[in-house]
C-alpha atoms as a printed R data frame, in Angstrom:
    type eleno elety resid chain resno       x       y       z
1   ATOM     1    CA   MET     A     1  -4.750  11.545 -19.470
2   ATOM     2    CA   CYS     A     2  -6.543  13.552 -21.983
3   ATOM     3    CA   SER     A     3  -9.321  15.637 -21.266
4   ATOM     4    CA   SER     A     4 -11.813  12.977 -22.509
5   ATOM     5    CA   ASP     A     5 -10.371  10.611 -20.310
6   ATOM     6    CA   LEU     A     6 -10.710  12.454 -17.179
7   ATOM     7    CA   ALA     A     7 -14.330  13.228 -18.319
8   ATOM     8    CA   ARG     A     8 -15.323   9.721 -18.274
9   ATOM     9    CA   ILE     A     9 -13.496   9.203 -15.095
10  ATOM    10    CA   ALA     A    10 -15.430  12.019 -13.141
11  ATOM    11    CA   GLU     A    11 -18.502  10.691 -14.817
12  ATOM    12    CA   MET     A    12 -17.984   6.799 -13.377
13  ATOM    13    CA   VAL     A    13 -16.725   8.782  -9.662
14  ATOM    14    CA   GLN     A    14 -20.170  10.414 -10.093
15  ATOM    15    CA   VAL     A    15 -22.521   7.406 -10.953
16  ATOM    16    CA   ALA     A    16 -20.362   5.373  -8.546
17  ATOM    17    CA   GLY     A    17 -21.056   6.972  -5.542
18  ATOM    18    CA   ASN     A    18 -19.839   5.839  -2.576
19  ATOM    19    CA   ARG     A    19 -21.123   2.296  -3.830
20  ATOM    20    CA   PHE     A    20 -17.911   1.029  -5.151
21  ATOM    21    CA   ARG     A    21 -14.055   0.836  -4.547
22  ATOM    22    CA   LEU     A    22 -13.182   2.616  -8.119
23  ATOM    23    CA   ILE     A    23  -9.293   1.633  -8.915
24  ATOM    24    CA   GLY     A    24  -7.614   3.754 -11.389
25  ATOM    25    CA   VAL     A    25  -5.040   2.172 -13.779
26  ATOM    26    CA   VAL     A    26  -1.513   3.854 -15.338
27  ATOM    27    CA   SER     A    27  -1.202   0.973 -17.725
28  ATOM    28    CA   VAL     A    28   2.245   1.680 -18.936
29  ATOM    29    CA   ALA     A    29   3.365   2.929 -15.920
30  ATOM    30    CA   PHE     A    30   7.357   1.844 -16.414
31  ATOM    31    CA   GLY     A    31   7.630   1.291 -19.866
32  ATOM    32    CA   CYS     A    32   5.924   1.643 -23.193
33  ATOM    33    CA   PRO     A    33   6.464  -0.454 -26.072
34  ATOM    34    CA   PHE     A    34   5.522   2.250 -28.841
35  ATOM    35    CA   GLU     A    35   6.907   5.634 -27.000
36  ATOM    36    CA   GLY     A    36   9.618   3.960 -24.799
37  ATOM    37    CA   ALA     A    37  10.635   5.437 -21.298
38  ATOM    38    CA   VAL     A    38   7.420   6.687 -19.333
39  ATOM    39    CA   ASP     A    39   8.425  10.440 -17.080
40  ATOM    40    CA   PRO     A    40   7.945   9.301 -13.513
41  ATOM    41    CA   GLY     A    41   6.887  12.983 -13.374
42  ATOM    42    CA   VAL     A    42   3.852  12.542 -15.796
43  ATOM    43    CA   VAL     A    43   2.906   9.200 -13.839
44  ATOM    44    CA   THR     A    44   2.582  10.824 -10.601
45  ATOM    45    CA   ALA     A    45   1.089  13.628 -12.462
46  ATOM    46    CA   ASP     A    46  -1.869  10.943 -13.350
47  ATOM    47    CA   VAL     A    47  -2.160   9.464  -9.866
48  ATOM    48    CA   ARG     A    48  -2.311  12.929  -8.594
49  ATOM    49    CA   ARG     A    49  -5.430  13.866 -11.597
50  ATOM    50    CA   PHE     A    50  -7.054  10.348 -10.553
51  ATOM    51    CA   LEU     A    51  -7.384  11.618  -6.694
52  ATOM    52    CA   GLU     A    52  -8.593  14.561  -7.731
53  ATOM    53    CA   LEU     A    53 -11.196  13.296  -9.709
54  ATOM    54    CA   GLY     A    54 -12.377  10.907  -6.326
55  ATOM    55    CA   VAL     A    55 -10.360   7.893  -7.207
56  ATOM    56    CA   LYS     A    56  -8.239   6.382  -4.224
57  ATOM    57    CA   HIS     A    57  -6.956   3.332  -5.542
58  ATOM    58    CA   VAL     A    58  -4.538   3.585  -8.501
59  ATOM    59    CA   ALA     A    59  -2.368   0.507 -10.111
60  ATOM    60    CA   LEU     A    60   0.417   1.175 -11.798
61  ATOM    61    CA   GLY     A    61   1.102  -1.091 -14.330
62  ATOM    62    CA   ASP     A    62   4.399  -2.931 -15.730
63  ATOM    63    CA   THR     A    63   1.961  -4.326 -18.182
64  ATOM    64    CA   THR     A    64   4.667  -4.556 -21.025
65  ATOM    65    CA   GLY     A    65   7.629  -5.689 -18.486
66  ATOM    66    CA   HIS     A    66   9.322  -2.748 -18.888
67  ATOM    67    CA   GLY     A    67  10.076  -2.599 -14.984
68  ATOM    68    CA   THR     A    68  13.072  -3.403 -13.353
69  ATOM    69    CA   PRO     A    69  13.138  -3.998  -9.440
70  ATOM    70    CA   ARG     A    70  15.445  -0.487  -9.331
71  ATOM    71    CA   SER     A    71  12.334   1.317 -11.441
72  ATOM    72    CA   ILE     A    72   9.569  -0.651  -9.569
73  ATOM    73    CA   ALA     A    73  10.767   0.809  -6.237
74  ATOM    74    CA   ALA     A    74  11.855   4.441  -7.008
75  ATOM    75    CA   LEU     A    75   8.385   5.056  -8.808
76  ATOM    76    CA   PHE     A    76   6.398   3.528  -6.028
77  ATOM    77    CA   ARG     A    77   8.167   5.454  -3.385
78  ATOM    78    CA   ARG     A    78   7.799   8.329  -5.704
79  ATOM    79    CA   VAL     A    79   4.123   8.284  -5.825
80  ATOM    80    CA   MET     A    80   3.535   6.880  -2.192
81  ATOM    81    CA   THR     A    81   5.382   9.979  -1.072
82  ATOM    82    CA   GLU     A    82   3.905  13.184  -3.554
83  ATOM    83    CA   VAL     A    83   0.378  11.382  -3.073
84  ATOM    84    CA   PRO     A    84  -0.141   9.191   0.054
85  ATOM    85    CA   GLN     A    85  -3.706   9.584  -0.240
86  ATOM    86    CA   VAL     A    86  -3.656   7.307  -3.013
87  ATOM    87    CA   THR     A    87  -3.439   3.369  -2.036
88  ATOM    88    CA   ALA     A    88  -1.070   2.520  -4.368
89  ATOM    89    CA   ILE     A    89  -1.282  -1.068  -6.285
90  ATOM    90    CA   ALA     A    90   1.012  -3.119  -8.399
91  ATOM    91    CA   HIS     A    91   0.156  -4.271 -11.300
92  ATOM    92    CA   LEU     A    92   3.270  -5.886 -12.373
93  ATOM    93    CA   HIS     A    93   3.726  -8.642 -15.343
94  ATOM    94    CA   ASP     A    94   6.559 -11.417 -15.658
95  ATOM    95    CA   THR     A    95   7.225 -11.002 -19.438
96  ATOM    96    CA   ARG     A    96  11.070 -11.126 -18.976
97  ATOM    97    CA   GLY     A    97  11.128 -12.900 -16.081
98  ATOM    98    CA   THR     A    98  11.622 -10.009 -13.595
99  ATOM    99    CA   GLY     A    99   7.943 -10.527 -11.988
100 ATOM   100    CA   LEU     A   100   8.395 -11.637  -8.450
101 ATOM   101    CA   ALA     A   101  11.731  -9.385  -8.294
102 ATOM   102    CA   ASN     A   102   9.549  -6.533  -8.777
103 ATOM   103    CA   CYS     A   103   6.730  -7.443  -6.638
104 ATOM   104    CA   VAL     A   104   9.463  -7.896  -3.906
105 ATOM   105    CA   ALA     A   105  10.725  -4.522  -4.521
106 ATOM   106    CA   ALA     A   106   7.339  -3.023  -4.604
107 ATOM   107    CA   PHE     A   107   6.472  -4.770  -1.238
108 ATOM   108    CA   ASP     A   108   9.780  -3.163  -0.123
109 ATOM   109    CA   ALA     A   109   8.578   0.361  -1.661
110 ATOM   110    CA   GLY     A   110   5.757   0.127   0.715
111 ATOM   111    CA   VAL     A   111   3.158  -1.455  -1.533
112 ATOM   112    CA   ARG     A   112   0.412  -3.615   0.437
113 ATOM   113    CA   HIS     A   113  -1.808  -4.392  -2.741
114 ATOM   114    CA   PHE     A   114  -1.140  -6.428  -5.994
115 ATOM   115    CA   ASP     A   115  -2.522  -7.508  -9.211
116 ATOM   116    CA   SER     A   116  -2.089 -11.366 -10.122
117 ATOM   117    CA   SER     A   117  -4.184 -14.032 -11.731
118 ATOM   118    CA   PHE     A   118  -4.023 -17.891 -11.859
119 ATOM   119    CA   GLY     A   119  -1.414 -19.012 -13.776
120 ATOM   120    CA   GLY     A   120  -0.187 -15.847 -14.957
121 ATOM   121    CA   VAL     A   121  -3.528 -15.757 -17.493
122 ATOM   122    CA   GLY     A   122  -3.623 -12.275 -19.009
123 ATOM   123    CA   GLY     A   123  -1.670 -10.064 -21.114
124 ATOM   124    CA   HIS     A   124  -2.419  -7.590 -24.168
125 ATOM   125    CA   PRO     A   125  -5.187  -7.810 -26.638
126 ATOM   126    CA   ALA     A   126  -4.165 -10.229 -29.887
127 ATOM   127    CA   GLN     A   127  -4.405  -7.430 -31.975
128 ATOM   128    CA   VAL     A   128  -1.172  -5.941 -30.234
129 ATOM   129    CA   LYS     A   129   2.265  -7.637 -30.814
130 ATOM   130    CA   TYR     A   130   4.844  -6.837 -28.141
131 ATOM   131    CA   GLY     A   131   6.769  -9.023 -25.807
132 ATOM   132    CA   GLY     A   132   7.197 -11.841 -28.123
133 ATOM   133    CA   GLY     A   133   3.649 -12.477 -27.513
134 ATOM   134    CA   TYR     A   134   4.659 -13.611 -23.579
135 ATOM   135    CA   THR     A   135   3.166 -10.484 -21.260
136 ATOM   136    CA   GLY     A   136   1.626 -12.346 -18.943
137 ATOM   137    CA   ASN     A   137   0.717 -11.386 -15.125
138 ATOM   138    CA   VAL     A   138   2.394 -12.299 -12.194
139 ATOM   139    CA   CYS     A   139   1.181 -15.987 -11.235
140 ATOM   140    CA   THR     A   140  -1.085 -14.777  -7.972
141 ATOM   141    CA   GLU     A   141   0.579 -19.152  -6.427
142 ATOM   142    CA   ASP     A   142   3.980 -18.117  -7.226
143 ATOM   143    CA   LEU     A   143   3.218 -14.389  -5.157
144 ATOM   144    CA   VAL     A   144   1.452 -15.848  -2.558
145 ATOM   145    CA   CYS     A   145   3.755 -18.778  -2.364
146 ATOM   146    CA   LEU     A   146   7.021 -16.048  -2.064
147 ATOM   147    CA   LEU     A   147   5.007 -13.808   0.565
148 ATOM   148    CA   GLU     A   148   4.378 -16.674   3.203
149 ATOM   149    CA   ALA     A   149   7.737 -18.364   2.518
150 ATOM   150    CA   GLU     A   150   8.863 -14.494   3.310
151 ATOM   151    CA   GLY     A   151   7.163 -15.090   6.781
152 ATOM   152    CA   LEU     A   152   4.119 -12.768   5.634
153 ATOM   153    CA   ARG     A   153   0.998 -14.132   6.198
154 ATOM   154    CA   THR     A   154  -1.653 -13.041   3.353
155 ATOM   155    CA   GLY     A   155  -5.189 -15.340   4.449
156 ATOM   156    CA   ILE     A   156  -4.927 -17.377   1.242
157 ATOM   157    CA   ASP     A   157  -5.538 -20.888   1.739
158 ATOM   158    CA   LEU     A   158  -2.322 -21.945  -0.350
159 ATOM   159    CA   GLY     A   159  -3.460 -25.883  -1.166
160 ATOM   160    CA   GLY     A   160  -6.699 -24.177  -2.526
161 ATOM   161    CA   LEU     A   161  -4.724 -21.585  -4.533
162 ATOM   162    CA   ILE     A   162  -3.128 -24.369  -6.011
163 ATOM   163    CA   ASP     A   163  -6.066 -26.544  -7.006
164 ATOM   164    CA   THR     A   164  -7.963 -23.665  -8.557
165 ATOM   165    CA   ALA     A   165  -4.579 -22.968 -10.783
166 ATOM   166    CA   THR     A   166  -4.352 -26.498 -11.916
167 ATOM   167    CA   LEU     A   167  -8.562 -26.380 -12.639
168 ATOM   168    CA   CYS     A   168  -7.727 -22.937 -14.561
169 ATOM   169    CA   GLU     A   169  -5.327 -25.187 -16.914
170 ATOM   170    CA   GLN     A   170  -7.603 -27.971 -17.403
171 ATOM   171    CA   MET     A   171 -10.319 -25.359 -18.234
172 ATOM   172    CA   LEU     A   172  -8.553 -23.642 -20.492
173 ATOM   173    CA   GLY     A   173  -6.570 -26.621 -22.037
174 ATOM   174    CA   ARG     A   174  -3.313 -25.584 -21.931
175 ATOM   175    CA   THR     A   175  -0.173 -25.203 -19.615
176 ATOM   176    CA   LEU     A   176   0.174 -21.904 -17.598
177 ATOM   177    CA   HIS     A   177   2.861 -20.524 -16.655
178 ATOM   178    CA   GLY     A   178   2.839 -20.742 -12.784
179 ATOM   179    CA   ARG     A   179   6.137 -22.671 -11.177
180 ATOM   180    CA   VAL     A   180   4.342 -23.468  -8.222
181 ATOM   181    CA   THR     A   181   1.915 -25.335  -9.551
182 ATOM   182    CA   ARG     A   182   4.695 -27.683 -11.625
183 ATOM   183    CA   SER     A   183   7.258 -27.695  -8.280
184 ATOM   184    CA   GLY     A   184   4.676 -27.867  -5.490
185 ATOM   185    CA   LEU     A   185   4.872 -25.385  -2.359
186 ATOM   186    CA   LEU     A   186   8.002 -24.817  -0.622
187 ATOM   187    CA   PRO     A   187   8.313 -27.408   2.292
188 ATOM   188    CA   GLY     A   188   6.649 -26.121   5.687
189 ATOM   189    CA   LEU     A   189   3.942 -24.310   3.667
190 ATOM   190    CA   ALA     A   190   1.579 -27.048   2.653
């Protein structure tokens, strides 16, 4: 992070006080479409800088889908070992079809907080073209269904989640990327 970024973060922490939970984000922690490989030491140092500024929740983003289960697990383990005071959040995209596998790898590494979106809505700004234009987030309905099928209770109403994803499709006027919305929940989860 550059000094101007650090100054802005410090100002946000000061203004927020203890009224808000601030979440820092390392957007391309697993690979960058412009610079290529990202040094895990740099990512860990950025997480440490967030903590030093008072930000105790940090999302590591695979916003361009460069991550693999092995690289996801390795980086989260490193960050959580070297900066254990920070709550790590997995912000993973399904650009190359590895989103859910990467979520499982992050979970196995100890992550308990995940960013996701209905139908995988999200991605990059329209002006930036990479990943063939397909850089959507991990689908909430697919992730919750997987976690529940594995016996991990999320407390999320699966039926309501599917209904919300379907409504999201209707509101956006397009088919989204959620697989569970098409196939339905696994038997026993309905």
